[in-house]
């Protein structure tokens, strides 16, 4: 095998997206479009990886980091001009150059390997990947002679009406002999409708010089669909979501309504778990077996054990252990751990809080920066006052504590094992184990008050 260098072009703005964000950074079912291409390339054995950046290049560098070489294309004068920017960087390189676009996310490693193998086995100067599309609009068309030999590529903008019918399109994926590529690039002009330097023109330039151009045809055209506008983006996202749901169903997960369920790739779900409608599950969430998730739930980077019910709730970067019950309308914010069999009910918000095994916060409660033991009962309307305007403070509630309804726990504060608090208390001091704390003013009943009021008025 000869050495291979991969070049990925992403310098364009992606005008058709009508966006301030570079096209390849738009989110496609959970990750930026560009990451699909990079993840695929990572599975190939290549000597060099180069990203051609231009529009908002700092944003791309920030996301991708230093695992790739960068070349700046200061002005986006076309795909040939883009590739030409790598000439210096590749001056010492000998071998083949694989050229990809950052906006073709579903390209497979299999196709790339096939392309490289075919290209090298036949010693072509250029091998391109084409496919046949029912609706080829927008793509460059492959022009062939009567014998079926490739003669060149014509871009949509430059097509004569009769050639618009050609359905074989250029995928924008090519393999070139490096020397021949750069020789041809020098000869590309802007003599076309868009006034751009087209990489596609290198094909006719090589052929004119009697050099060989080969091609492979991809049968599954969906693999090489480019994302050019937001319609393409949504279509592509739906494809990814559908495939993920199908895989999960075949692994033994019930998805009640695939049309209203969005699960990102990489999410793991155990057997016999049921996902109810209007549920979104993201960012590497793990869910055990025999759970009921949804309807109306949103799980982001969550770790959910076995046999758990999550009903109409939001869980972010939190862990929920076996048999716990969450919701409806609970919000678990990051760094929360809900212990085995615990219950977090209606309108309860937890932040950076550990709830022990079998404990309950069933209604209308905020617990932040709190450590709560086992078998604790948190009354309705309990609030940890964890923030003094400058710093966050901790609340510790030990095993077996019973917090009455409508309590304010002013942190830092500790409630000892098996202690009780009276309803309506504002707890500002530690409560020793086993004590009852009542921190509210005593009720006074004023006898005959109403009658007296009436008499005063008359
Ligand atoms: C390109 C091909 C077309 C093919 C299609 C497949 C050319 C001239 N046309 O058209 O034959 O059918 O892809 O998807 O190559 N880019 C730069 N610098 C530039 C211009 C573009 O880096 O100056 C990058 C873009 O960011 C993008 C890629 O090159 O990632 C392709 O550019 P795009 O404008 O999308 O080309 P298409 O019109 O789709
Ligand atoms: Ca494109």
Short mmCIF file of N, CA and C and ligand atoms in Angstrom, two decimals, residues 16 23 101 103-104 139 226-228, ligand 2:
data_model
loop_
_atom_site.label_atom_id
_atom_site.label_comp_id
_atom_site.label_asym_id
_atom_site.label_seq_id
_atom_site.Cartn_x
_atom_site.Cartn_y
_atom_site.Cartn_z
N UNK A 16 -25.79 28.32 1.69
CA UNK A 16 -27.17 27.84 1.61
C UNK A 16 -27.77 27.50 2.97
N UNK A 23 -21.03 25.82 8.37
CA UNK A 23 -21.97 24.72 8.08
C UNK A 23 -21.63 23.43 8.81
N UNK A 101 -15.11 16.09 1.64
CA UNK A 101 -15.72 17.34 2.08
C UNK A 101 -16.28 17.13 3.47
N UNK A 103 -18.90 18.14 4.61
CA UNK A 103 -20.37 18.17 4.66
C UNK A 103 -21.01 16.90 4.11
N UNK A 104 -20.22 15.81 4.06
CA UNK A 104 -20.78 14.52 3.59
C UNK A 104 -20.63 13.51 4.74
N UNK A 139 -25.90 18.88 -7.72
CA UNK A 139 -24.62 18.17 -7.76
C UNK A 139 -23.93 18.32 -9.11
N UNK A 226 -24.76 15.13 0.50
CA UNK A 226 -24.12 16.28 1.13
C UNK A 226 -25.16 17.12 1.87
N UNK A 227 -24.71 17.76 2.94
CA UNK A 227 -25.63 18.64 3.68
C UNK A 227 -25.38 20.06 3.17
N UNK A 228 -26.32 20.61 2.46
CA UNK A 228 -26.11 21.95 1.91
C UNK A 228 -27.05 22.99 2.50
CA1 LIG B 2 -21.65 20.36 -0.73
#
